Each structure stands twice: as C-alpha cells, then as structure tokens.
CSV table of C-alpha atoms and ligand atoms in Angstrom, one decimal:
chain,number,residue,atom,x,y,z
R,248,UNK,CA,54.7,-101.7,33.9
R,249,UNK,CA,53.7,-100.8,30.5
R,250,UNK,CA,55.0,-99.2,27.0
R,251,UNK,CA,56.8,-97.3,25.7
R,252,UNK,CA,59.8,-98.0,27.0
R,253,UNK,CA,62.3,-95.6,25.5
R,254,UNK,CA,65.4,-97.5,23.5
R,255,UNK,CA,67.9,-95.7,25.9
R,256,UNK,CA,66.7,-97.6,28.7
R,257,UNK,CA,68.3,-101.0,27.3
R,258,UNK,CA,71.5,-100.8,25.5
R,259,UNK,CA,71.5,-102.4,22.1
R,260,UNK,CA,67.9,-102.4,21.6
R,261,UNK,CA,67.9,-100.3,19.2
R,262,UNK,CA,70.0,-102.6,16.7
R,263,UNK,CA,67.3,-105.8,17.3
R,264,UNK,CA,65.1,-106.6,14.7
R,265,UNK,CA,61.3,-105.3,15.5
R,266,UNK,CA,58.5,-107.8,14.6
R,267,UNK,CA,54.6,-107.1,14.4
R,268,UNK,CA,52.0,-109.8,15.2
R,269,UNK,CA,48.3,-109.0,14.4
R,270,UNK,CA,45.6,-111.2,15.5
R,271,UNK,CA,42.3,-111.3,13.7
R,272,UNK,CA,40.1,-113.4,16.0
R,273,UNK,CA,37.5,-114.2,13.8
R,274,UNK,CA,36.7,-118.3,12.8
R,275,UNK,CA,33.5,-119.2,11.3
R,276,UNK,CA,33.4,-122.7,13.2
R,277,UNK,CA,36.0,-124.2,15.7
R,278,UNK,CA,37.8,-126.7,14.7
R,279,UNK,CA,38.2,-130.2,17.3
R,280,UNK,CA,42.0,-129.3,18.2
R,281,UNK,CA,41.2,-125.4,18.6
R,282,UNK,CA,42.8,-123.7,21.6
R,283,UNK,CA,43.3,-120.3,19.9
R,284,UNK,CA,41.2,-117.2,21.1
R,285,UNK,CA,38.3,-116.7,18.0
R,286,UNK,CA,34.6,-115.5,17.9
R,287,UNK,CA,32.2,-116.2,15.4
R,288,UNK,CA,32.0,-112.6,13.4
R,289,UNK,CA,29.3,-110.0,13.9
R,290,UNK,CA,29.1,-106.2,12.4
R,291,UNK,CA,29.4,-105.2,16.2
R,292,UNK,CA,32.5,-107.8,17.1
R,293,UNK,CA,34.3,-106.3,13.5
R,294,UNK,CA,33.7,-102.6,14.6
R,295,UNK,CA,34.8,-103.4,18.1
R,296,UNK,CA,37.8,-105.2,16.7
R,297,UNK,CA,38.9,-102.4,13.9
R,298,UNK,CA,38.3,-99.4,16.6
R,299,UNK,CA,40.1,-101.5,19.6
R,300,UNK,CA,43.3,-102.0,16.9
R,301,UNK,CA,43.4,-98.4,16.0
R,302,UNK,CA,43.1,-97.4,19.5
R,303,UNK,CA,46.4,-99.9,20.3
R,304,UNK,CA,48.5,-98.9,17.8
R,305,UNK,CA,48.0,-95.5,18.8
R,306,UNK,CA,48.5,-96.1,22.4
R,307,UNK,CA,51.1,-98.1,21.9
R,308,UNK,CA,52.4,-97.2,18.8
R,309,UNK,CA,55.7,-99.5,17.7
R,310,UNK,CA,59.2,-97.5,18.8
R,311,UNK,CA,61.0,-98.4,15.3
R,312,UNK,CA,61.0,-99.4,11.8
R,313,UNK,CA,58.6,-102.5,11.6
R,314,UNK,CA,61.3,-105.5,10.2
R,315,UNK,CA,58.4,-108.0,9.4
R,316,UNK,CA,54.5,-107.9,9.9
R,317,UNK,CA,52.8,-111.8,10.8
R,318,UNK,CA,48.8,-111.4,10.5
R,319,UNK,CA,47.2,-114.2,12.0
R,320,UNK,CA,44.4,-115.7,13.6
R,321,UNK,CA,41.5,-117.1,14.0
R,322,UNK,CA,41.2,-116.4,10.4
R,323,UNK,CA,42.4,-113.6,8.6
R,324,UNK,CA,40.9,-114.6,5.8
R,325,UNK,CA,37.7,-114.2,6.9
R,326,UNK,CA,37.3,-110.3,7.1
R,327,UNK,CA,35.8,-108.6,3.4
R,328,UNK,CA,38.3,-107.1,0.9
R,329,UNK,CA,37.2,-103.8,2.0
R,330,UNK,CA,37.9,-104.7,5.8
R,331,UNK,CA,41.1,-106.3,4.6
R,332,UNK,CA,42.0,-102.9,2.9
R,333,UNK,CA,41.6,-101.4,6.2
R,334,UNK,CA,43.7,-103.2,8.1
R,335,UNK,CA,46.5,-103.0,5.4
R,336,UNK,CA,45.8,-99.2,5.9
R,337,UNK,CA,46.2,-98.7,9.3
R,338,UNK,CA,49.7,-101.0,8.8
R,339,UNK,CA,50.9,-99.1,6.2
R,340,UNK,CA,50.6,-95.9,8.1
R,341,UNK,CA,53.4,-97.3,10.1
R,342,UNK,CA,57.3,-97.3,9.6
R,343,UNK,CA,57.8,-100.2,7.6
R,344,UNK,CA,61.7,-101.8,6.9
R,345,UNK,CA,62.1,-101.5,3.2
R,346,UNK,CA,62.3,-105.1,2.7
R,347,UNK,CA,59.8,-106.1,5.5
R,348,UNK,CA,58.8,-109.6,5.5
R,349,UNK,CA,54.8,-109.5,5.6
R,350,UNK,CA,52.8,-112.5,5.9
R,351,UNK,CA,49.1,-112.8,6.2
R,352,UNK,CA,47.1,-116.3,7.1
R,353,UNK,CA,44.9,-117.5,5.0
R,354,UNK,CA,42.6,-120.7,4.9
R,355,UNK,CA,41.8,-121.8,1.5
R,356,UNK,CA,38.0,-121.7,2.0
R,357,UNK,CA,38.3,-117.9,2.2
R,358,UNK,CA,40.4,-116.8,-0.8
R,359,UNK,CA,39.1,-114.9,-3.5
R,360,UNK,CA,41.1,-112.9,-6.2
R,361,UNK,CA,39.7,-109.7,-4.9
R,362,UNK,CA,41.1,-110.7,-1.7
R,363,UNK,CA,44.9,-111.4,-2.8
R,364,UNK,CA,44.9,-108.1,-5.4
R,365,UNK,CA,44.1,-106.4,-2.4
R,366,UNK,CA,47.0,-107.8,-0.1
R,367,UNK,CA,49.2,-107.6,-2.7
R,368,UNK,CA,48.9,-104.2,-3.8
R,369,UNK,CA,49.6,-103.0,0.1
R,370,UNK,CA,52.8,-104.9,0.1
R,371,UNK,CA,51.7,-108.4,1.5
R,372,UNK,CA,54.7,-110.6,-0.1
R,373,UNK,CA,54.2,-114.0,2.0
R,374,UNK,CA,50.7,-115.9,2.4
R,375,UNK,CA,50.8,-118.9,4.5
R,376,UNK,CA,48.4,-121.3,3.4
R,377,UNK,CA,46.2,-123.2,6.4
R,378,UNK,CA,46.4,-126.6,3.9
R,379,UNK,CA,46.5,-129.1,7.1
R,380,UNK,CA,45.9,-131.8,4.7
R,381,UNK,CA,44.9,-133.3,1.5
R,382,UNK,CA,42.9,-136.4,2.6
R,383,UNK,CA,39.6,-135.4,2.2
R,384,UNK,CA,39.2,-138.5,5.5
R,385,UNK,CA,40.9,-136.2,7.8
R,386,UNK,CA,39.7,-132.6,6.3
R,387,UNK,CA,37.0,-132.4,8.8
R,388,UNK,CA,38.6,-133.2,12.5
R,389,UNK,CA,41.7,-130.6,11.1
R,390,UNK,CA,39.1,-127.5,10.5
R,391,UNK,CA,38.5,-128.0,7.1
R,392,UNK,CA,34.9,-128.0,5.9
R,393,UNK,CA,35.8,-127.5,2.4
R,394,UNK,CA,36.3,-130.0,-0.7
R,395,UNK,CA,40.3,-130.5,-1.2
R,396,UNK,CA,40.0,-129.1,-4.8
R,397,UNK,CA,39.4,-126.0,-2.7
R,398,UNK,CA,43.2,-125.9,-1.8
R,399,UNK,CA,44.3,-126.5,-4.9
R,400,UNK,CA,42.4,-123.9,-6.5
R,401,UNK,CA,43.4,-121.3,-3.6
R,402,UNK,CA,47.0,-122.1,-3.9
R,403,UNK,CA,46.7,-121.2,-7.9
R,404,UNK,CA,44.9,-117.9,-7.2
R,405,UNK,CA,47.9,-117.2,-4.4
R,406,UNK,CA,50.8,-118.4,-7.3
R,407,UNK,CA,48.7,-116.5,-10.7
R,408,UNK,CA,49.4,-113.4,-8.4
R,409,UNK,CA,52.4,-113.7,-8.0
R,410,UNK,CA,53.3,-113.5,-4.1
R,411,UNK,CA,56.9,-113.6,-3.8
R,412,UNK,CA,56.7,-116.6,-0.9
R,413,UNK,CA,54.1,-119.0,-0.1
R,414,UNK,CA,54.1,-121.9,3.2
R,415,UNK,CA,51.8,-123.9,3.2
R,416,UNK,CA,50.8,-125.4,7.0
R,417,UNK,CA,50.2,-129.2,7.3
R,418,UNK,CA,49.2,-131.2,10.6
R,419,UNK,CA,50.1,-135.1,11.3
R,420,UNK,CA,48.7,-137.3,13.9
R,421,UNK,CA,44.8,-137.0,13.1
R,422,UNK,CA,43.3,-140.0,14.7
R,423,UNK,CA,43.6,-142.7,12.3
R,424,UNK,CA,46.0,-141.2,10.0
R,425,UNK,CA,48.4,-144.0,8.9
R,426,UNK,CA,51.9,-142.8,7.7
R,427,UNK,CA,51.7,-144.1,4.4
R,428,UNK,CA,48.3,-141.6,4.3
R,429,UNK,CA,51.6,-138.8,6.2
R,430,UNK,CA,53.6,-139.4,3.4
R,431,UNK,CA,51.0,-138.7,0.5
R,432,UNK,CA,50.6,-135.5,2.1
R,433,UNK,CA,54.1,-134.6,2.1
R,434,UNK,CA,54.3,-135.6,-1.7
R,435,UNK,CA,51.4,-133.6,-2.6
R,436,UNK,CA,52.8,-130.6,-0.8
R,437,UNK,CA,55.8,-130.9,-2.0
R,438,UNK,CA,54.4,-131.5,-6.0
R,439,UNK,CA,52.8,-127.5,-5.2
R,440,UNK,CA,56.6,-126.5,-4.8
R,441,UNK,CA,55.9,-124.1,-2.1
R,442,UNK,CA,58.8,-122.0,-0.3
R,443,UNK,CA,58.4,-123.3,3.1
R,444,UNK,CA,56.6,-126.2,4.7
R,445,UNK,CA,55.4,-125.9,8.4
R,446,UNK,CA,54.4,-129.4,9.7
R,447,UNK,CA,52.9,-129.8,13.3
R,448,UNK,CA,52.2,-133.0,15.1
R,449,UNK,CA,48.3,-132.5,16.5
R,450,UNK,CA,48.0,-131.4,19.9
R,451,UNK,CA,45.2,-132.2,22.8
R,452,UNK,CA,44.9,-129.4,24.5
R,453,UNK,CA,42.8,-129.2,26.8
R,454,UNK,CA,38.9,-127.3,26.3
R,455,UNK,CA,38.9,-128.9,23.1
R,456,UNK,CA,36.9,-131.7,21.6
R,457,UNK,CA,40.1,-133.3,20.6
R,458,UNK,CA,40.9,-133.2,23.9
R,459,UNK,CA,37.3,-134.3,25.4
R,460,UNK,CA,37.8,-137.1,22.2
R,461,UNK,CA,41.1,-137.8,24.2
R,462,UNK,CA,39.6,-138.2,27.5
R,463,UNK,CA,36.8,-140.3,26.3
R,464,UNK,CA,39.2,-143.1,25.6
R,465,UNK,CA,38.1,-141.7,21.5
R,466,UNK,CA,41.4,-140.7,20.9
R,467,UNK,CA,45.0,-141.8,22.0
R,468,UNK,CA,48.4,-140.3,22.3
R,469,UNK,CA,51.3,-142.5,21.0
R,470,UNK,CA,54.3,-141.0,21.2
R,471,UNK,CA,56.2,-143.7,19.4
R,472,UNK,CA,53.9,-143.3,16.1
R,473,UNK,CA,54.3,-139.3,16.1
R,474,UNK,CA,58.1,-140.0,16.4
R,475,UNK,CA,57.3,-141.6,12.9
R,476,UNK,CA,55.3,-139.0,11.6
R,477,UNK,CA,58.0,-136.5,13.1
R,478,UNK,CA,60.7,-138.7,11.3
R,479,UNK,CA,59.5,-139.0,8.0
R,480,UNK,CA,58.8,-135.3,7.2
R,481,UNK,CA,62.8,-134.4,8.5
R,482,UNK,CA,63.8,-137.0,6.0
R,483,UNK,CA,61.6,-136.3,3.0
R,484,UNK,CA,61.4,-132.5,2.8
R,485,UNK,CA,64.9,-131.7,2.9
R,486,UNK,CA,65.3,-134.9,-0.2
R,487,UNK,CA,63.0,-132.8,-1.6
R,488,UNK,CA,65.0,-129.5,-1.8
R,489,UNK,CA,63.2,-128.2,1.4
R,490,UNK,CA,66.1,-127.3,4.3
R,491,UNK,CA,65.0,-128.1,7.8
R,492,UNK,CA,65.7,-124.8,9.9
R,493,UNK,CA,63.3,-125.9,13.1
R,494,UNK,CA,61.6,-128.9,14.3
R,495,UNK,CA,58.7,-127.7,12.2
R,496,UNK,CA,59.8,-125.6,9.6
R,497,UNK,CA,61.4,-126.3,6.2
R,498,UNK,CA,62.3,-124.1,3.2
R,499,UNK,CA,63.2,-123.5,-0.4
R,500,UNK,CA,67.0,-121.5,0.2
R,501,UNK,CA,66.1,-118.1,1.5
R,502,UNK,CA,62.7,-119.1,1.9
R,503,UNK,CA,63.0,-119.2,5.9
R,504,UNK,CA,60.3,-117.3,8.0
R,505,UNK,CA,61.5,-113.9,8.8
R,506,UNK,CA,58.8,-113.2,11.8
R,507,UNK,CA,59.4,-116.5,13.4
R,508,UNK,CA,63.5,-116.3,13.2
R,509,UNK,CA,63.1,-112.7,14.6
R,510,UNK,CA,60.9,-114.4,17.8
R,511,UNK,CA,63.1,-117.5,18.4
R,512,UNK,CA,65.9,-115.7,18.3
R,513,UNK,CA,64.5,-113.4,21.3
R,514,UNK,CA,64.2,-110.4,19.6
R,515,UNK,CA,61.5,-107.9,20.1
R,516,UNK,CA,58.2,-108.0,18.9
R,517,UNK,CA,54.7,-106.6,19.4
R,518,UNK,CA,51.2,-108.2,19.4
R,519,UNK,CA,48.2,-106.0,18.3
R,520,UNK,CA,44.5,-107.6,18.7
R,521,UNK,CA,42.4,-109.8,21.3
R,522,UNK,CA,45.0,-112.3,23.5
R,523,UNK,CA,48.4,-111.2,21.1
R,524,UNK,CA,51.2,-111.4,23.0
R,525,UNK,CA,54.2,-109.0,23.1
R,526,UNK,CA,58.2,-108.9,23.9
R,527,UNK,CA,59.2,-105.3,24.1
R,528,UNK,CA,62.0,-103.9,26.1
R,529,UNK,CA,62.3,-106.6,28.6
R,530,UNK,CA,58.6,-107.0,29.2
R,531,UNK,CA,55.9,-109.8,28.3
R,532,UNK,CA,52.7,-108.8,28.1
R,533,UNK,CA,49.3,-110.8,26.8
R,534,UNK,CA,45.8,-108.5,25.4
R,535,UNK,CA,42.9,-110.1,27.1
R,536,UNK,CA,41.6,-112.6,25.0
R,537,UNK,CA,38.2,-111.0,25.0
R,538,UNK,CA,37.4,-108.7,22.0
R,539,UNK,CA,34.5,-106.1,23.7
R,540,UNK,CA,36.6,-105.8,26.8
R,541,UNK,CA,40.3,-105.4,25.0
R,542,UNK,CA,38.8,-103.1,23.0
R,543,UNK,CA,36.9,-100.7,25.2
R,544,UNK,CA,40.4,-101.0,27.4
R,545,UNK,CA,42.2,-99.9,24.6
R,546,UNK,CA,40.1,-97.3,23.6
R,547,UNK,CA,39.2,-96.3,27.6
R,548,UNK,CA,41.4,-93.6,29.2
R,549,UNK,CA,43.1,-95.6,31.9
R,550,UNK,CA,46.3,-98.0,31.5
R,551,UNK,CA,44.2,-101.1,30.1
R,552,UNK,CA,44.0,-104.7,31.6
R,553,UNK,CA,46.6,-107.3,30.3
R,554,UNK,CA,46.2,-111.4,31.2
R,555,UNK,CA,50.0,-111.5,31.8
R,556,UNK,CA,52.7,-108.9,32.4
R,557,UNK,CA,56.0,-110.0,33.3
R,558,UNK,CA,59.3,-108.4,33.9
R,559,UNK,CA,62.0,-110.7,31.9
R,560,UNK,CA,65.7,-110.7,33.2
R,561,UNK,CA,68.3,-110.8,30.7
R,562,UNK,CA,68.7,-114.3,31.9
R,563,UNK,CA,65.5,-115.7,31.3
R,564,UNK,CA,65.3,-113.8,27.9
R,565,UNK,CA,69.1,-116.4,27.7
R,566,UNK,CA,67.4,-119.6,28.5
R,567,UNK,CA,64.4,-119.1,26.3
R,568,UNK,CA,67.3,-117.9,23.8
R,569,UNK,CA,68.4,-121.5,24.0
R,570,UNK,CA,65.5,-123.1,24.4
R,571,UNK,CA,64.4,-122.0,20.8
R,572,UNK,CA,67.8,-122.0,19.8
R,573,UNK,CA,68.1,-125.5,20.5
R,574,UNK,CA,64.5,-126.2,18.3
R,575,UNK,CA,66.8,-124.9,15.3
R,576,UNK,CA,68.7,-127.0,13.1
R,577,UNK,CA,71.5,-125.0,12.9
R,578,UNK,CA,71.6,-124.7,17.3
R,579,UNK,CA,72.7,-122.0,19.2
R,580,UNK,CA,76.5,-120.8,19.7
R,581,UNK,CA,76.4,-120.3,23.9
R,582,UNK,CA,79.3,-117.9,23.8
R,583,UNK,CA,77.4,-115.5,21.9
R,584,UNK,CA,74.4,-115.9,24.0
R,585,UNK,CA,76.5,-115.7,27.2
R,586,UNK,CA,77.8,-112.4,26.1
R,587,UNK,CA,74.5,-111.1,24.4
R,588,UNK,CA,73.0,-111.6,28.2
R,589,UNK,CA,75.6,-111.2,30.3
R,590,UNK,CA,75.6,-114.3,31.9
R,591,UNK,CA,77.7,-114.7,34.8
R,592,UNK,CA,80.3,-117.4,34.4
R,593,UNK,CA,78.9,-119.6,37.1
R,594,UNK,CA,75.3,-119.5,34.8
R,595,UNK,CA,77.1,-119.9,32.0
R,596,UNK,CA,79.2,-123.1,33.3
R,597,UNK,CA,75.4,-124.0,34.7
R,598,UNK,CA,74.8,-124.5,30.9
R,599,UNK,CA,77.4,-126.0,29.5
R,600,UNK,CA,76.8,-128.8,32.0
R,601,UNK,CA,73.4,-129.5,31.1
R,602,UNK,CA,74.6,-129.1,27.3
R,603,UNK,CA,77.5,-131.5,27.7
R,604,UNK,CA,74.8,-134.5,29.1
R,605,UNK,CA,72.7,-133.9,26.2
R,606,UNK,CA,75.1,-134.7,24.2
R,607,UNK,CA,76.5,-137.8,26.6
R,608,UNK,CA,73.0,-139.2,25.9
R,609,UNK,CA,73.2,-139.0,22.5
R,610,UNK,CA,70.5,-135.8,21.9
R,611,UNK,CA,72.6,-133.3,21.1
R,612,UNK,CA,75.7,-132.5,19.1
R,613,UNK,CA,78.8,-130.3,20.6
R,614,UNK,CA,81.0,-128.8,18.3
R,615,UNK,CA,84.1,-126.4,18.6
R,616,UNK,CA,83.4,-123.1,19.8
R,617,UNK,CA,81.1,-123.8,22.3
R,618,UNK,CA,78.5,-124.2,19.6
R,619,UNK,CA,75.7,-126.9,20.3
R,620,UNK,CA,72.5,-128.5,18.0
R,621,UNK,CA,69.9,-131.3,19.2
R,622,UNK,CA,70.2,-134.4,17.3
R,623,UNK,CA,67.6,-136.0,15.7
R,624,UNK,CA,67.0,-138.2,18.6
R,625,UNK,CA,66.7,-134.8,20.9
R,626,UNK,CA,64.8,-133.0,18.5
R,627,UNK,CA,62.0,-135.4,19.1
R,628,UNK,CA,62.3,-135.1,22.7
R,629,UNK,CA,62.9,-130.6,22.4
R,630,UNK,CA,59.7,-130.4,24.3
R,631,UNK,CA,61.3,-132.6,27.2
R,632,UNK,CA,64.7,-130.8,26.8
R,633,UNK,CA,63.1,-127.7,27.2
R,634,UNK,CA,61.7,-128.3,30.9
R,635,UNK,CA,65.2,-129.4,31.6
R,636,UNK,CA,67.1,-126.6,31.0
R,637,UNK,CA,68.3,-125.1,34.2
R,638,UNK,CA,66.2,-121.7,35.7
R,639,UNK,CA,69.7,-119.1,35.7
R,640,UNK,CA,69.6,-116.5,37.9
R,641,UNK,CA,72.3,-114.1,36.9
V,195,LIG,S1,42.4,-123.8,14.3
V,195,LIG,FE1,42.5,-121.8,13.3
V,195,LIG,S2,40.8,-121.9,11.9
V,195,LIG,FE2,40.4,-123.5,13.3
V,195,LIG,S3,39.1,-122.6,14.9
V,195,LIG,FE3,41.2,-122.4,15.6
V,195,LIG,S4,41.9,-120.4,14.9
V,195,LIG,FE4,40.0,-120.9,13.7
C-alpha cells in the first residue's frame, strides 16, 4: 500500500486542497518537554538528510498543485543559508498554488538577515516564531538557551523584511509559572502585534525529562490551574483583536493558518523528511523517525520501510473530521460531513446522539442546521471529548 495513488481512484480528490509538511530534524540541544524526532547536526546526518529528501520527493513526487508548504522541525532554523537555499530549491522545483501559503519554523537563536533574505526571495511569506516565552525564569525548561532580547531582536529582523504573516508560538504551564507571570506573556506578545498566536499548555510526555521531572514527584499536573491558563488566553487575545479559530490558535482577520485548516479539515497532505507523516488518498503513512535508515530507504531500490501505514475509511477520515472540527471555534456542520463521507444514516444518527449529550452537559453548542461548536467548558475538556466520540463503521 503505497503512492501514487492516481486521483481517479477517489472521486473528488482532485478538488481538495494539497498541503506539504517538511521536517528538518536537526536541534542543537533537547529541550525538557521534547518528544519530537531530532539529531544533533553533523556534515554526514545533513548530506544524508538533503539526498534522502530529494530521493522522496522524487519517489513520491506530490500528484497536484502544492496549496501550502509548513517546514518544520527540530529546527529549521538551524541548517546554513546556503543549505536553506537548497531546500527552497528543491520546493520550488515543484508545482506551487499561486497564492500558496508557505511557512517555515524558526527559533529566534538561529535568525540572521542572510537567513530571512534567503527565505524570502524563494517565496517564504509566513515565519512562525518558536517565542515560548518572555520570562527569562522559564526560558530554559521551554528550549530556550538564549537571552529574551534575542526574541525581540529576531522578531524585528523577521518584520524589517517584510514577511507578509508572522505567529509567534507561546507555551503555558512551566512548572512554577504563576498566571499573573501567563498574562505578561500574553501582553508582551500581543504588544509585538503579530498575525497569529499559537498558545499550548506544556505536555509530559513520556521519554522526556519533563516527564522523568513528572515522575520524580519534581513536577505536577493540575488540571484545574491549566484550565486557568487555557481560560485567560481565549479571553485576552480575542480583546486584543486576535480571533480564536481553535483551542490554540488565534489571529489577526485573515491571518488564520492555511496548512493547519487544510489538515483539520481532513484534507490531503504529504510529509517529506525523518518520522513526517502523510494523508494521501485514503492512506496514513509515517517515515521512520531515523535519518540514515529513511534515507538509504528512500534512496534504495525497494518500496521503503514506513512506522505506520494505515488504510482510512471514509468513516474514520468523518470522525477525525469532527474531532478537529469540534477543536474549531467556528465547529463543524454534520450534514456536510455526513454527505462529504457518506455516512450511512444509522452512523450519522450515531453522531447526532453523542452531539446532542454534549450539549445536555453543557460542552457544546447546537444550532439550526445540524451545525454543532464545543463550549468553552468542552473546549477545555476537547481532549476528553475526543476519546468519546463513537468508532462509525459505515
Ligand atoms: S522542542 Fe523543538 S527545538 Fe526543542 S528539542 Fe524539540 S524539536 Fe528541538
């Protein structure tokens, strides 16, 4: 079960929005919270990296015009202005939408102008900032070894450029972090008048030193104060002109993220580099997260080795179409979903059931039209709503 799958073979695939995610796996240090696949860089991990990506793309080259382009990582940010150039390079030899949305990853420790002249004259026109935060207390346990004056200077360089969109990424819930210490970061981000704000509550997860913090009785879990945290950012971003479009994500109007709209809304999209991930015709696929052996299986001659690879129904692409629909402020309309999927009518009841008790308990809102949104009360529970959400099998 592999690509390419030719558009024929699903009707209306060819009409869905196509989205590219490129991993750069490189970090210089891990950070305590760190579950992402990185490797310190070498000469011999870049080349293995640059001829493994070339060797994928070609392989599995994407079947239509590329709608919006995420690089991330590890850190992007990392790789040389000349290695930079070469990975815009090997993008831009693809079909690329007109008005693609192109974001890059970037950590403020690693920009230079050379850098940014060099993603913006290949067409980069969004840089997401890794700010995380602004007290200099909690730099250190969030990944950041850098002074905060850092950030500000970095986010200058990004705006005397000129990139038409910036975000810049904050997390809550570092051990000790008081909400009044939340809320300064949320004016501060705010007073850099960004176009979007992604805010994440810090996460244990386990093979981390967060999470070996955790299970030393060095760090706790308390749900009630990230409910806090959670609560403070929905009310003071939008005051603040920024529109909450997903429990973590706030924008300027018409600043929303392209890439990730495209992947909540199940679309298609497909992952290039170490441990990305793909959705492409039905199928779920994830690169080993292992740069020498993804490579030489990319560049080797047989079918290479994937960690995952799993046939989706159209009704399990429909329930995790409501389960990130659900995540968005704005909900999901079932109707549209039950015809986009062809959900059979005793699925589709299936849902409105389990819809109709959120809203019974007070965590979601039902409106006319068979149109439903979580309410703030199930927004901080989606994680909880979304194991509940019945399995549909037709
Ligand atoms: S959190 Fe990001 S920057 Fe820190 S180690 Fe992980 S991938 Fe690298």
């Amino acid at each position: 079960m592999y690509y390419p799958v030719l558009d024929e073979e699903l009707p209306g695939r060819k009409n869905l929005a196509l989205g590219m995610y490129v991993h750069v796996p490189f970090c210089s240090t891990t950070c305590d919270f760190c579950a992402f696949y990185q490797e310190k860089p070498s000469k011999k991990r870049m080349e293995d990296y640059f001829l493994g990506l070339q060797a994928e793309i070609l392989r599995f080259p994407p079947h239509r015009s590329i709608s919006t382009i995420f690089i991330g990582g590890g850190t992007p940010g990392l790789l040389k202005s000349a290695e930079l150039q070469r990975l815009c390079s090997l993008l831009r030899s693809l079909d690329l939408s007109q008005n693609v949305e192109w974001s890059v990853e970037i950590a403020p420790s690693e920009i230079t102008p050379e850098k940014l002249s060099v993603l913006k004259q290949n067409g980069v026109n969004r840089i997401s900032l890794g700010v995380q935060t602004f007290d200099s207390k909690y730099m250190e346990a969030l990944g950041r070894k850098h002074p905060v004056q850092k950030t500000f200077d970095a986010y200058k360089e990004i705006r005397n450029i000129g990139f038409r969109s910036v975000n810049l990424d904050l997390i809550f819930g570092a051990p000790g972090q008081s909400i009044e210490d939340w809320e300064k970061d949320l004016k501060q981000a705010v007073a850099l008048q960004p176009d979007h704000l992604s805010t994440y509550c810090l996460t244990f997860e386990e093979d981390t030193a967060m999470y070996l913090r955790l299970s030393n009785g060095k760090a706790s879990i308390d749900s009630e104060r990230e409910a806090a945290f959670y609560e403070l950012a929905w009310e003071y971003l939008p005051a603040h002109g920024y529109n909450q479009y997903e429990v973590s994500n706030f924008a300027r109007l018409g600043g929303a993220c392209k890439h990730n709209l495209n992947t909540w809304a199940m679309n298609e999209w497909m992952g290039y580099g170490p441990s990305a991930c793909s959705q492409v015709g039905g199928i779920r696929r994830k690169n080993l997260p292992d740069i020498e052996k993804w490579s030489a299986g990319m560049l080797g001659t047989k079918l290479p080795e994937f960690v995952e690879v799993e046939k989706l129904s159209a009704s399990d692409l429909a329930r995790d179409a409501i389960l990130f629909g659900l995540r968005m402020n704005a909900g999901i309309n079932l109707l549209e979903i039950g015809q986009r999927f062809a959900l059979s009518p005793a699925c589709f009841m299936e849902v409105v059931r389990f819809l109709d008790r959120l809203v019974e308990e007070g965590l979601a809102h039902g409106e006319a039209g068979n149109q439903y949104r979580l309410s703030s009360s199930g927004r901080i529970l989606a994680d909880a709503v979304a194991k509940e959400i019945p399995e549909l099998d037709g």
